[in-house]
Structure formats: structure tokens, C-alpha cells
XYZ file of C-alpha atoms in Angstrom:
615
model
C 0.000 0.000 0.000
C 1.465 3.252 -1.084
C 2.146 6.057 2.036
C -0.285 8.818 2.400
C -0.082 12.306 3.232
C 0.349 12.932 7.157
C -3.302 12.690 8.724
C -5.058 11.328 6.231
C -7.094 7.464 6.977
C -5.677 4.517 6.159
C -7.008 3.095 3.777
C -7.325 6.342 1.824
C -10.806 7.465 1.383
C -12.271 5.356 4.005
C -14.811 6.717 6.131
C -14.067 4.147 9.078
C -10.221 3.948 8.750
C -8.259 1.463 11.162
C -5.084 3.905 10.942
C -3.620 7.392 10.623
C -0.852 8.495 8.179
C 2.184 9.419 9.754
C 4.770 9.085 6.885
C 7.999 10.532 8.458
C 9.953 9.962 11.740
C 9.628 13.224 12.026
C 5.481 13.298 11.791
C 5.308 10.761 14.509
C 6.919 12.002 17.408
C 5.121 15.676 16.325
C 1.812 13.451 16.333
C 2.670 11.862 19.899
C 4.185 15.007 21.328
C 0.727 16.960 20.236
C 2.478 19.502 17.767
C -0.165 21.702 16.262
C 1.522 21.378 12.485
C 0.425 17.619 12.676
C -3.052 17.805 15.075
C -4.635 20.126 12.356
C -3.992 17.890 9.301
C -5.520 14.629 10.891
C -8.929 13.901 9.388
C -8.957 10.477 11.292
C -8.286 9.032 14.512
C -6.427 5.650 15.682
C -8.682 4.142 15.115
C -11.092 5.394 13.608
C -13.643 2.537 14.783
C -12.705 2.557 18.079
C -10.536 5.689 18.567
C -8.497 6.237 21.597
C -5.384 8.675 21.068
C -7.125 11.005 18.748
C -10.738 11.647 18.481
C -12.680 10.721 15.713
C -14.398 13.561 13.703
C -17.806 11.715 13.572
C -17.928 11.814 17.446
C -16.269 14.617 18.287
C -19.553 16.468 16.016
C -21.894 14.480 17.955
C -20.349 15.741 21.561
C -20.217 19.401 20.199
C -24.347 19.198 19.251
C -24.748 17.942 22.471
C -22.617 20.083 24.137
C -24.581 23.085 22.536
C -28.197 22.086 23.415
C -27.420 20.427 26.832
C -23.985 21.820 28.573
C -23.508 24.394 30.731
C -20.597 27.525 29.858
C -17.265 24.987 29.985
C -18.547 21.890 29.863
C -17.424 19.204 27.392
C -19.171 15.615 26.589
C -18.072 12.071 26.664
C -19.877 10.075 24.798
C -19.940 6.234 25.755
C -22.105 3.012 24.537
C -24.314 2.769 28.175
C -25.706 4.354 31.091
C -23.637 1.904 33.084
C -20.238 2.608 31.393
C -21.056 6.533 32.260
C -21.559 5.528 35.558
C -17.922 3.751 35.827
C -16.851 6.682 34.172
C -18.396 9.257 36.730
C -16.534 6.873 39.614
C -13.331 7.281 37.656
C -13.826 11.331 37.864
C -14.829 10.977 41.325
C -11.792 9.067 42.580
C -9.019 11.607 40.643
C -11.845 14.919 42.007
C -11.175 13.342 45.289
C -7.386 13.031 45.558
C -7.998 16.276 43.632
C -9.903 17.601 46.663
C -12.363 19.197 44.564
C -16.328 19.663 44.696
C -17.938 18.821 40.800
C -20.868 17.929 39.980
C -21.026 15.513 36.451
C -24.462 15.015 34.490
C -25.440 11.990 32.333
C -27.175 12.578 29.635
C -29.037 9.262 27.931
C -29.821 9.073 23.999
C -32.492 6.640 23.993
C -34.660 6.257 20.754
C -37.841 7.838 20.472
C -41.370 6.612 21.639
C -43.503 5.383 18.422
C -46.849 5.128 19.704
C -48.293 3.582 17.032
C -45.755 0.966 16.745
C -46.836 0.409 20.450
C -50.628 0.153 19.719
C -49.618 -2.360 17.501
C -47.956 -4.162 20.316
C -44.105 -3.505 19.346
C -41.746 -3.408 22.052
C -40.160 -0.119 21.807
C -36.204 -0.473 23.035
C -35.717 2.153 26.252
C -32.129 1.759 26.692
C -29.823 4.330 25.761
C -28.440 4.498 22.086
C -25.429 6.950 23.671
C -24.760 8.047 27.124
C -23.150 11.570 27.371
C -21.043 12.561 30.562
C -20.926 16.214 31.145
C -17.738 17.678 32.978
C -15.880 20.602 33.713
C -13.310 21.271 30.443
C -10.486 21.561 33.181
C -10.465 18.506 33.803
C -10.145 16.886 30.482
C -6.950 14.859 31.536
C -8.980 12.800 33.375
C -11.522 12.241 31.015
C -8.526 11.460 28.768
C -7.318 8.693 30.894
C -10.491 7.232 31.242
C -10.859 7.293 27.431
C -7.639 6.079 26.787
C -7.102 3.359 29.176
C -10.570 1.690 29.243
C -11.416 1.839 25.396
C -14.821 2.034 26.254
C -15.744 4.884 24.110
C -18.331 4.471 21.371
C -17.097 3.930 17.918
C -17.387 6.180 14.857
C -19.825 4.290 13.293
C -22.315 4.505 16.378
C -21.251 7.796 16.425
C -22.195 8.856 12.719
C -25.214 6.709 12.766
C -26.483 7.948 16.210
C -25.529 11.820 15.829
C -27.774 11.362 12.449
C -30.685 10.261 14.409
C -30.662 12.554 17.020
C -30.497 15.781 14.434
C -33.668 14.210 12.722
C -35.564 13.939 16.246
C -35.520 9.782 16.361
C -33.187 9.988 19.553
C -34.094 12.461 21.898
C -32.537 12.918 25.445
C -34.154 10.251 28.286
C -36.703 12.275 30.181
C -36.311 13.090 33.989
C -38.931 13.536 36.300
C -38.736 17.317 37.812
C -36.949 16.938 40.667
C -34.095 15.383 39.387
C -34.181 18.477 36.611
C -34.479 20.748 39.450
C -31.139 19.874 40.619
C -29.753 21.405 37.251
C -27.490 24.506 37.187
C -29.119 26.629 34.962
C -33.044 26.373 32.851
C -33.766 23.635 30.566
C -32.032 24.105 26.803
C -34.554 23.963 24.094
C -34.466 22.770 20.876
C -36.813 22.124 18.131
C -37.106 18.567 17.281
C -36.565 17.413 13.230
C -38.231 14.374 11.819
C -41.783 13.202 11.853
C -44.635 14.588 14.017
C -45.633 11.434 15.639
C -41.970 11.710 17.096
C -42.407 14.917 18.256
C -43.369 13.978 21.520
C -42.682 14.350 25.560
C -40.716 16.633 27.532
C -37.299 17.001 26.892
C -34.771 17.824 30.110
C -31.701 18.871 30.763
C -30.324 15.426 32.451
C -29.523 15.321 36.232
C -26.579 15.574 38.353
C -24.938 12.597 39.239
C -24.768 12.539 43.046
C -22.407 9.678 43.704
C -22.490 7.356 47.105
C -18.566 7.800 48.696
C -19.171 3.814 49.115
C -18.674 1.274 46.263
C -21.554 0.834 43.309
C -22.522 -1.726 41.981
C -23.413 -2.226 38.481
C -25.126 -5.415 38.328
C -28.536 -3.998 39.521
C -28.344 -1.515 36.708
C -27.368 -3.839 33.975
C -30.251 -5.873 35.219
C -32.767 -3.151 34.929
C -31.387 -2.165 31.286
C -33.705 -5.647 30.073
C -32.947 -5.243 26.223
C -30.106 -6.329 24.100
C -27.881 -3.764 22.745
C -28.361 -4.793 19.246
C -32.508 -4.521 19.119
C -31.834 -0.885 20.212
C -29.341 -0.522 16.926
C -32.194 -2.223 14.672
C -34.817 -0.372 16.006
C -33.179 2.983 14.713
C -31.596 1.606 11.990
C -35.195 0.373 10.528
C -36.360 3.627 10.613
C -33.839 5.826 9.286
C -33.353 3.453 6.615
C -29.741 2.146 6.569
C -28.634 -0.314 3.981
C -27.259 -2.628 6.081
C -29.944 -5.039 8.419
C -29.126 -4.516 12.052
C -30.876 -7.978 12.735
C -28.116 -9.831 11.756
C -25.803 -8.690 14.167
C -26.832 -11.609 16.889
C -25.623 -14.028 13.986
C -22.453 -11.882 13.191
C -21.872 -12.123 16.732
C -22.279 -15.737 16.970
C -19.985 -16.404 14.070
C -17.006 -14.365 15.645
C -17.416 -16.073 18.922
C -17.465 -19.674 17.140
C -14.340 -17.975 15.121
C -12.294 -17.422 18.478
C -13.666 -20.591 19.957
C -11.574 -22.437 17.098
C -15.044 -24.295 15.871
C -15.713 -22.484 12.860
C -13.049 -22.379 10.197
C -15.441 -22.457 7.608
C -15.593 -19.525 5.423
C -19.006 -19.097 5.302
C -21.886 -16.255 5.734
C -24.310 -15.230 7.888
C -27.180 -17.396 6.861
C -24.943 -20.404 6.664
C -24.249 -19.633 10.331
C -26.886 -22.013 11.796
C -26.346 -24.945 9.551
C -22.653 -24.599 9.512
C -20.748 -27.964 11.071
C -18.595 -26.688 13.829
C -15.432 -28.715 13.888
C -15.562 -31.504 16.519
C -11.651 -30.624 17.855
C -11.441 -26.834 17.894
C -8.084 -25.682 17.522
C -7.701 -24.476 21.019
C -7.674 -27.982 22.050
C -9.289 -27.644 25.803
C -11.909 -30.179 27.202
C -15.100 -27.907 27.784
C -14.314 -25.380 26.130
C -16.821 -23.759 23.382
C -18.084 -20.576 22.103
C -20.130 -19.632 25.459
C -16.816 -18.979 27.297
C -16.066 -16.279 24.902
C -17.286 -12.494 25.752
C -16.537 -10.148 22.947
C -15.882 -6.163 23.510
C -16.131 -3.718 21.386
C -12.164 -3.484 21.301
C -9.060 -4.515 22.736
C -8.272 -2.301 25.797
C -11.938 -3.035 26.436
C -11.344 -6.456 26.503
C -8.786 -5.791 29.211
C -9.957 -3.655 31.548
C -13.514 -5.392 31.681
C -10.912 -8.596 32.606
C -9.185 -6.537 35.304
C -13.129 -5.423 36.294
C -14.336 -9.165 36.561
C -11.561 -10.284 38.113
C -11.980 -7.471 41.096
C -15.666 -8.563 41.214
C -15.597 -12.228 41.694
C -12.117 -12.170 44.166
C -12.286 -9.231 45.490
C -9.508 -6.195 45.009
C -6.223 -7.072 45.558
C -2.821 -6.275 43.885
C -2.593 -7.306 40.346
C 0.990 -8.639 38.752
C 2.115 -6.984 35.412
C 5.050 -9.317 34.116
C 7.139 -8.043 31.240
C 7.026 -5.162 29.156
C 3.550 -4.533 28.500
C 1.001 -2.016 26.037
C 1.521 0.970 28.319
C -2.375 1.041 28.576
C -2.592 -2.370 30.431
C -0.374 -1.058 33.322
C -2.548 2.391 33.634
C -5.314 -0.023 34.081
C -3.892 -2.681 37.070
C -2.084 0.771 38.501
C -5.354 3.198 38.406
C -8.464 0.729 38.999
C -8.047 -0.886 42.221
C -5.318 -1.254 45.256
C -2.135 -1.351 42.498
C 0.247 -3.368 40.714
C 3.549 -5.233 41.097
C 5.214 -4.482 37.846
C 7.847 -6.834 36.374
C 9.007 -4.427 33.445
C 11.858 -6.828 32.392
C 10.182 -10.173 32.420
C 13.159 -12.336 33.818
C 14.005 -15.026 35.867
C 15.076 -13.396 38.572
C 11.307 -11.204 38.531
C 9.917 -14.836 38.655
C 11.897 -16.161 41.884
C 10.686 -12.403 43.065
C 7.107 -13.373 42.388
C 7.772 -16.401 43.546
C 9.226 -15.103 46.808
C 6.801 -13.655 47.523
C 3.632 -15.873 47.337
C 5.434 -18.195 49.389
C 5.711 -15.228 52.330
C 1.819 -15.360 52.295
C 1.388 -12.360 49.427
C -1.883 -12.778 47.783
C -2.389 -11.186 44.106
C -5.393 -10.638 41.930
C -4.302 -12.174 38.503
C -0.874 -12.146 36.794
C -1.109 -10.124 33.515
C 1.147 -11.455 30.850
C 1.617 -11.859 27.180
C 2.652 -15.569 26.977
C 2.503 -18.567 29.385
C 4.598 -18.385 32.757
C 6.515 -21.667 33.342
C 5.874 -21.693 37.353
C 2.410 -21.746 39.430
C 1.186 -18.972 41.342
C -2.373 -19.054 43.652
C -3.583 -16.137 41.136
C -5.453 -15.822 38.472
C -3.392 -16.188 34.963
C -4.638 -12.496 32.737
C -3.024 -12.957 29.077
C -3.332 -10.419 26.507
C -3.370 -12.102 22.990
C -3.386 -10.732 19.440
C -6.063 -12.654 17.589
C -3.706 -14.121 15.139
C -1.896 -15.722 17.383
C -4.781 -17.689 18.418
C -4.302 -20.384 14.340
C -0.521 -20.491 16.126
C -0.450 -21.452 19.797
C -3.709 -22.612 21.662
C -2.433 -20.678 24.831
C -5.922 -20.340 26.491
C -5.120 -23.903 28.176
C -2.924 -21.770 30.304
C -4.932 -18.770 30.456
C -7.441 -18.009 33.077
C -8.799 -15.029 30.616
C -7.414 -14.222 27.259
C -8.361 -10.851 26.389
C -11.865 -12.412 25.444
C -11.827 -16.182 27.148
C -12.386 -18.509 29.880
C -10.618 -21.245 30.278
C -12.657 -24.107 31.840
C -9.004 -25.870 33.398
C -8.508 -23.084 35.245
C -9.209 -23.316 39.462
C -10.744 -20.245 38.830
C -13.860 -20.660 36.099
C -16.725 -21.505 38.159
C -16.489 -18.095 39.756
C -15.301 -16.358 37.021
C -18.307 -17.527 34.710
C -20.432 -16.798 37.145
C -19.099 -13.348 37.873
C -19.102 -12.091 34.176
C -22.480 -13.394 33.575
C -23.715 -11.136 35.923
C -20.850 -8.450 35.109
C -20.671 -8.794 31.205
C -22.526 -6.248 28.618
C -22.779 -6.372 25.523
C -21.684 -2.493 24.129
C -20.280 -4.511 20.378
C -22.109 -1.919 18.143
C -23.940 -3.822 16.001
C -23.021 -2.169 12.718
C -18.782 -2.961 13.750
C -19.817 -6.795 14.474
C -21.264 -6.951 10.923
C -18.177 -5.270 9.552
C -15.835 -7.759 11.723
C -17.525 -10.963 10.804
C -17.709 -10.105 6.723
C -13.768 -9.214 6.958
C -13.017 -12.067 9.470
C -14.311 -15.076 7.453
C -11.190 -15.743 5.589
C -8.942 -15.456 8.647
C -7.537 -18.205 8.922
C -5.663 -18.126 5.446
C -4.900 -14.898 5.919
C -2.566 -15.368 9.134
C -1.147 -18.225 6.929
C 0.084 -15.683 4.458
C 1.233 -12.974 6.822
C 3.233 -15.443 8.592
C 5.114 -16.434 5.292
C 5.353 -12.711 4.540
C 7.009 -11.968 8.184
C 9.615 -14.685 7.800
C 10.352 -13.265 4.524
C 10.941 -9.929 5.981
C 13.367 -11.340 8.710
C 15.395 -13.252 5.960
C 15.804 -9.581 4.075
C 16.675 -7.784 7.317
C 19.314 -10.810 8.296
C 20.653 -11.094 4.869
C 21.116 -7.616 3.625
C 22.059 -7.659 -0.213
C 24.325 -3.882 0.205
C 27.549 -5.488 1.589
C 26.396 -4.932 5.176
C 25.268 -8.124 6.958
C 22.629 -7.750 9.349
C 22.674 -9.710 12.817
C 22.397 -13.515 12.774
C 20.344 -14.038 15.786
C 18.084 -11.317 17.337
C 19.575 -10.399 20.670
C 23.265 -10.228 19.176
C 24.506 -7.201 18.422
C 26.619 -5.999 15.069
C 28.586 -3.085 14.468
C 28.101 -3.475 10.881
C 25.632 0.358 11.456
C 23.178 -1.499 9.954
C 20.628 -3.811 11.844
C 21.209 -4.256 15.321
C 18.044 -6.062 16.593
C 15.425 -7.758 15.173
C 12.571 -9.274 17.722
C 10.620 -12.637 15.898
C 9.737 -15.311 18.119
C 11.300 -17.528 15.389
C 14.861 -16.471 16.181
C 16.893 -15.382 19.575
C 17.310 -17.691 22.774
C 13.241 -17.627 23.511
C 12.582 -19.552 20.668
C 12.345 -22.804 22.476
C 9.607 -21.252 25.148
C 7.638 -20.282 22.041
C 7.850 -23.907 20.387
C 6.373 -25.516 23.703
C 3.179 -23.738 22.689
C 3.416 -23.746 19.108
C 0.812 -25.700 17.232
C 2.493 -28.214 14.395
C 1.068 -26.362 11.834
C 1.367 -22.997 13.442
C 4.087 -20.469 12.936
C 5.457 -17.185 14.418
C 2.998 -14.547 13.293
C 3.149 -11.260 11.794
C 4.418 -8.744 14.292
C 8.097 -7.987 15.041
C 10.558 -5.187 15.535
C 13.486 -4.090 14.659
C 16.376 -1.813 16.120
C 19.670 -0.418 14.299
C 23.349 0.460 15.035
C 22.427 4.631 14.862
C 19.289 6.809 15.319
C 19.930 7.991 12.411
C 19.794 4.717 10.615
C 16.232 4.428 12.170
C 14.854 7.283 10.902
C 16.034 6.837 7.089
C 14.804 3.341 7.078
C 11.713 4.180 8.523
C 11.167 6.993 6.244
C 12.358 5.768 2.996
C 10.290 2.074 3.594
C 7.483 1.975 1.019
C 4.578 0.917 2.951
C 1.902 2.835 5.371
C 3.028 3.882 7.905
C 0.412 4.492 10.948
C -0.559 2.934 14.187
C -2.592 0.063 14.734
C -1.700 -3.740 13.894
C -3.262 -6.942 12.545
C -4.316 -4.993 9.157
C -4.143 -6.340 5.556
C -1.544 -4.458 4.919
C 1.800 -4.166 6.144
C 2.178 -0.626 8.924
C 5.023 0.055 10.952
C 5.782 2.841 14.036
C 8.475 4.504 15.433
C 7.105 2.405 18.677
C 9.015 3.279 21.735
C 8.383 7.178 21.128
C 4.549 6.004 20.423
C 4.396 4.414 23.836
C 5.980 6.905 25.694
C 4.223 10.083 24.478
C 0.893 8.915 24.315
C 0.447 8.694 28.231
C -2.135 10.415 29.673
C -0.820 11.557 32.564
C 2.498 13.017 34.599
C 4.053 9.659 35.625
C 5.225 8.539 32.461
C 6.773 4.939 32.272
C 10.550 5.260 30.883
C 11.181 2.671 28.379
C 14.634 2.474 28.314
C 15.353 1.360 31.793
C 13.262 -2.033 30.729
C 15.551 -2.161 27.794
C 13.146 -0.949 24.935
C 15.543 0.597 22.714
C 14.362 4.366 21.694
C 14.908 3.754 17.939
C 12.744 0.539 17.703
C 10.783 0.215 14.745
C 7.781 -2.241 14.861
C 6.753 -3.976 11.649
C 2.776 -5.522 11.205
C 3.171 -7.671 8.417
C 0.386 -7.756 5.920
C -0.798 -9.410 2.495
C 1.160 -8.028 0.085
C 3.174 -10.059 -2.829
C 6.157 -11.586 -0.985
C 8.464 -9.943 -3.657
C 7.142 -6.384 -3.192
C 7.552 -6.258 0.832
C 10.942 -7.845 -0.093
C 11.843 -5.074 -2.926
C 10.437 -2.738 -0.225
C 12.822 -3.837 2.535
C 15.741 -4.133 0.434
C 14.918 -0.384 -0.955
C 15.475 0.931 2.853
C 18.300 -1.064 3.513
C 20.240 0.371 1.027
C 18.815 4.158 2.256
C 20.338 3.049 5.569
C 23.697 1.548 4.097
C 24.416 5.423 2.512
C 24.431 6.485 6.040
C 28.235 7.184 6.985
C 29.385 5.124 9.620
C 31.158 7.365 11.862
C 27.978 9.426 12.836
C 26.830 8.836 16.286
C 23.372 10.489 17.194
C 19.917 9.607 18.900
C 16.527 9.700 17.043
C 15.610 13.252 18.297
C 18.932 14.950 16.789
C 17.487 14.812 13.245
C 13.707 16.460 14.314
């Protein structure tokens, strides 16, 4: 895929991009470090669907009509898929206002879909749940919101966003109705507006929203989820029937089911929606765990959401305790075990002598919540086991026999899954906008042979990068070091002295995915690799086409708050490119590689300097 102007969505001209366009070194760490030059040219977010970093333009619109009609002077909305998500939201505010030591009062604001009363003489059910909930706060304290944003991913996506904000301008979502004296709590008179759309939707008495007047105590949620009584994805048909969309919301349940039976390992088919029913799940998934099927996987809307409901479940059915982060992790996951609940014991460098630590201490009578990780620990702990797992992974290595909860699963071996299942049953909620599961199960039927090619793409790149062609050979094992100035590094579970921890898990047919990294003998030689490589170049990972980021800047910058996590002190080289390996012909990734390498070979030896000397 050819590079794009900075800011623009990858893919080009798509309204629902999964990536940015950051082109140049130089356009990255400007992106991470907020520079205006590069903030005012982005017309997408990462990502787009599910934005977290940047805010998507379709809901960033929506929160500025609601902001008009509903806020008070300096107020600013968040808009997120449920009443009960606002309410963990409002508890997030609460604990930072209280360390803080300061007195704010935060609305919530429900978009629930108009009542059709002639649909109801006619006996429909009308959905009452909210479509969007909006939390009002002070614009001084947008760091917080920020961090909740960020860490959580539990904001709505762009396509509930563009569908929704639609709606609502044409009067078929209207703000839920309070009785008067929770409106007589409000700050201020009623905003009006006059109502688009039909007459016969034209109808009740539109307020303001109340104040949220929060117990000091702990809430909890399962009472409200309880009372909510409708499935997320009749709310989603019942607009999307009436303001005429293309695609038919009532599919979604299916959609759902299909991605679920995808993850479970049961369906490998490539089939569609209405073969869903009558397709023949295989009788040995490829997870290869007694028990387990499609009902011990939970999907969320994305994959920090995945975590952090984990994290959330895990508090619930063991109560809060200390969590374990061991090895490096996506900054994000750390925010989460260090910010919800009593802390975490971090293990940034993931060795042996962090496991006798870990070890040491269980044995002194130190209880922990779960052990976050991103591969199997070879030692047992009385804790829960938390692994984070791209989904590709999942056709290499049936880990989830040794995970408690991966990302998305239970694992019925674990000591822990009778309470667990019984926890997130109560616990779970289903915020998957139903437009994004329709998208993910149409572009996730032909997975399977699509991680098969990636993964021969990948170990094409590493034979490229070890074997340079320009008279400069490259390392011969990652984790040895050259001082050839050209690669230093590379990080592929296929080579280096983990390799034999990574075959335990391997399935036969399985290889080493399509994610790696790779690190050079100068800064400089970073940069002019990075920058002359033909392919997009954006955030994200898992696409069908190959991305890469300047990824140790990416991690550092984008934290949302003072305490920023130092990479370098775990080792995480500053000049580490990382590489998501896509579809594209074997011989033009190749071409591609070879193309930079001989950029970087031009570079003269003898100059010494870090990746910020050349911005």
C-alpha cells in the first residue's frame, strides 16, 4: 500500500479507517508530542472505529451538538455506549476529584430512541435503553476524562457515532426524560431545541439530564445492567429500521455468533451469515481444551476493552487485591492494574530473577489478583493467569489452556472458572455496536488463510533484514549485536534464545505470526529506514496491509498523565521500529525492505546520534 499524506485514513478514502498516516519519523513524534503542524492535518483518529489517542471527527460532532443544546458555559461531553459505562466513568472522575480535593458535579445525559406510539398500539416493544450516554464535565479537567478514554477503550465507535448523531439531528433519539426533581437539581433552565423528523416523534418533555450525586461507598453495576432488560443490538435495529440504513441490524446476533465460534476455534469455515446455523462446527477446535466452546467467549467492542472489563471481573468475583504486570507490556494495560483498584507489582523486564521475586513472595503469604502477561509463565502462582493475545496468534499457539482469561476467554481448566463464569455473567454487557460486528464478521471469514500468508510474509521480511544484499550483513540471531551500522536487533519469536519457550506452545502447523521489531546500530539509521520504507506507515496492527511505528516514542508520548513509564530502563531501545506484516506479494515487501536497507547503508558510519537529533 502506497504512504499517504500525514493525517489522512488509512485506507485512503475510508470513512471508518483502522489507521492514521504518519509518513515521516519526524510526523510521529510531532503526532505523539501533540504539535499543532500535525493535530490540524488529521482527518482520522487511531482508530477510527474505536478511537483512543485522537478523536474521531464523527464523534467529536456528535459531543459538540450535544454540548450546545445540553452543557452548561465549559462543559465538554463524553460520549460512551451505556448508562452503566457513564456511571464507571463518573466513579473514575470521582476518585481523581477526590485526591484532587475538589467539589464537581457531572451530568449523564441518555440518547435513547424515540417513543412510536403507534408501533406500540400495535404491540411492538419499543427499546428504552440508551443508544449513547453523554457525561458532562468541567473542560479543566479533560486529563482525566482522557485517561479514562484512553485506558478503558470504552468509548463508542465512529460508526455509532455517525449513525447515532444522524438520528438525534432528525428527532428519532431524543434525550431520556427526567422527572422534575431530578431536573431541578440542574445549574441553569432547561435548553430547548426544536425537534426534526416526523410529528408522531415529536413527543414528551425534553430535560436537561440530572446531576450525578455519587455514594462515597462502592456501586454496583449489576442492579443496573439488570434493569437495562434489552439487548444492545434490538436498540441498533430499532433505529436503523427507521432511518433506513442499507445494512440489516438484525443480523448482528448471527455476526456475533460467528465471531465467537471464530475465536472458539469451531468455525473455520468460510461461510456467511445465513450459513451460520447450519454450519458444522469442527468436533476438535483448535484451542484444544476439554469444555471449552463458544459460550466462554465475551466479545468487547475493542481490545483495551477487553482488558480492563478482565481486570473489572476479576476485582468482582475475588475481590480487590494487587494485580501482577510481568514483562514489558502495552503501556495502557499497566494504567489499568495501577489506576483501577489497590495497584500493581510491575515486572518491566520479564526475567528469571522477577519470577523467583514473584515467587518469593507468594510463598511469604502475598496474595495477588491475577498475573497479567503476554505468553505462558513456566511456574504456578495461587492467582489468576490475565493474558493479553493478538487474535492471530490464536491459528498459532492454543495458549488459552494456560490462560485463566485471554483478552476475550475462559478457560474451563482453570481453578478459577466456576467463579469467574459466574461473575461475568452477571458483570458482562454487551456495548459490540452492532453495525462494527457486521463489519468484523464479513472481513473475518477468511482469517484463517490470511494469518497463513502474513506469517510467510514476516519470515520473509526477517530473511531480508538478516541477509542484507548492500555489503552490510545484518545480525544472525536477534539479541546479538553488530557493528556493521546497519541492523542491530530484530525481535521474531522464530529467532533469539526464547525460541524454544515459544515452540512448547506452538501448534504443528502454526508459525510465528506477523508482528516484530526491529532496532539499528544509529538513530539515524532508524529514521532513514523508517522513512524511505514503502509501505503505510500508521498505528494500529493486525491490518491487511503491512504498517510500521516509530514504537518506543509512540508508547511513551501517548500517556495520559504526569508519571510517564521510561522505556529504556526495561531495555526498549528508543529507535525501535515495529513492523505488522500484511498481504502483500512476498516480492514487493521484499523489494520494499531491500529499498530501505540500502537508504540506511548510505548512512556514513562514523555518525553517532539519537533519534531526536534529526527532528
Amino acid at each position: 500500500m502506497p504512504m499517504q499524506e500525514v493525517g489522512l485514513p488509512i485506507p485512503a478514502d475510508t470513512p471508518h479507517a483502522v489507521s492514521v498516516s504518519l509518513p515521516t519519523w519526524e510526523s510521529c513524534v510531532a503526532y505523539e508530542e501533540g504539535e499543532e503542524w500535525v493535530l490540524k492535518k488529521m482527518n482520522n483518529g487511531y482508530p477510527s472505529v474505536y478511537p483512543r489517542f485522537f478523536i474521531d471527527n464523527h464523534i467529536t460532532s456528535f459531543a459538540s451538538t450535544l454540548v450546545e443544546q445540553y452543557a452548561t458555559q465549559n462543559e465538554w461531553a463524553m460520549l460512551l455506549p451505556s448508562h452503566a459505562v457513564a456511571l464507571r466513568c463518573s466513579l473514575f472522575f470521582q476518585d481523581q476529584f477526590r485526591t484532587l480535593k475538589a467539589d464537581v458535579k457531572l451530568r449523564i445525559i441518555d440518547i435513547i430512541p424515540v417513543k412510536d406510539t403507534n408501533k406500540e398500539a400495535e404491540g411492538e416493544v419499543v427499546p428504552a435503553e440508551p443508544m449513547v450516554s453523554a457525561v458532562l464535565y468541567p473542560k479543566r479537567y479533560s486529563s482525566i476524562a482522557k485517561s479514562f478514554w484512553q485506558h478503558t477503550g470504552e468509548g463508542i465507535s465512529s460508526r455509532r457515532a455517525e449513525l447515532c448523531h444522524r438520528a438525534f439531528i432528525d428527532g428519532f433519539l431524543i434525550p431520556k426524560v427526567h422527572n422534575d426533581s431530578e431536573c431541578a437539581s440542574f445549574k441553569g433552565s432547561a435548553p430547548k431545541r426544536s425537534l426534526k423528523g416526523p410529528l408522531r416523534y415529536q413527543r414528551g418533555k425534553l430535560a436537561c439530564g440530572a446531576e450525578l450525586n455519587l455514594p462515597s461507598g462502592q456501586v454496583s453495576l449489576a442492579s443496573v445492567q439488570k434493569e437495562r432488560g434489552r439487548n444492545a443490538d434490538e436498540c441498533a435495529h430499532f433505529v436503523e429500521e427507521r432511518y433506513g440504513r442499507n445494512l440489516h441490524f438484525s443480523h448482528a446476533r448471527k455476526a456475533k455468533l460467528a465471531i465467537r465460534r471464530r475465536i472458539a476455534g469451531g468455525l473455520t469455515a468460510e461461510v456467511g451469515l445465513n450459513q451460520i446455523s447450519e454450519a458444522v462446527c469442527s468436533s476438535t477446535s483448535i484451542r484444544q481444551v476439554p469444555g471449552f466452546s463458544e459460550d466462554d467467549v465475551f466479545l468487547y467492542p475493542s481490545g483495551m476493552s477487553s482488558i480492563f472489563n478482565t481486570h473489572r471481573v476479576m476485582m468482582a468475583c475475588r475481590g480487590k487485591m494487587k494485580s501482577v504486570c510481568f514483562g514489558f507490556p502495552y503501556i495502557d494495560t499497566l494504567k489499568i492494574l495501577e489506576k483501577w483498584g489497590p495497584g500493581c507489582q510491575f515486572y518491566g523486564n520479564g526475567s528469571a530473577e522477577d519470577l523467583d521475586d514473584l515467587e518469593s513472595r507468594c510463598k511469604k503469604g502475598e496474595r495477588f489478583l491475577a498475573l497479567f502477561c503476554e505468553f505462558p509463565v513456566s511456574r504456578k502462582f495461587s492467582a489468576a493467569i490475565a493474558m493479553s493475545w493478538a487474535a492471530g496468534k490464536t491459528v498459532s499457539a492454543p495458549v488459552v489452556a494456560f490462560a485463566d482469561k485471554s483478552s476475550l476467554i475462559l478457560n474451563p481448566l482453570s481453578q478459577f472458572y466456576g467463579r469467574l463464569k459466574e461473575t461475568i455473567e452477571v458483570e458482562y454487557e454487551d456495548n459490540y455496536w452492532a453495525e462494527d460486528a457486521l463489519f468484523m464478521e464479513r472481513n473475518s471469514r477468511d482469517f484463517v488463510s490470511r494469518i497463513a500468508r502474513i506469517n510467510v510474509n514476516a519470515e520473509a521480511i526477517c530473511s531480508c533484514l538478516r541477509q542484507s544484499t548492500f555489503g552490510q550483513p545484518a545480525l544472525r540471531m536477534s539479541l546479538a549485536t553488530t557493528n556493521s551500522g546497519t541492523v542491530k536487533h530484530i525481535y521474531y519469536p522464530m529467532f533469539g534464545l526464547t525460541k524454544h519457550i515459544y515452540d512448547q506452545y506452538r501448534k504443528p502447523t502454526g508459525r510465528y505470526g506477523g508482528l516484530l521489531s526491529v532496532t539499528f546500530g544509529t538513530g539515524e539509521e532508524a529514521v532513514v529506514f523508517y522513512n524511505a520504507l514503502e509501505t503505510a506507515k500508521g498505528p494500529s496492527l493486525g491490518t491487511n496491509f503491512t504498517l510500521r511505528l516509530v514504537q518506543t516514542t509512540w508508547l511513551e508520548n501517548c500517556q495520559a498523565d504526569e508519571e510517564q513509564l521510561s522505556a529504556a530502563q526495561y531495555g526498549v531501545e528508543p529507535d525501535l521500529v515495529r513492523m505488522s506484516v500484511g498481504l502483500e506479494d512476498t516480492a514487493v515487501l521484499c523489494s520494499a525492505i531491500e529499498q530501505a536497507l540500502a537508504a540506511v547503508a548510505k548512512v556514513k558510519p562514523s555518525v553517532k546520534m539519537d533519534c531526536d537529533d534529526v527532528l
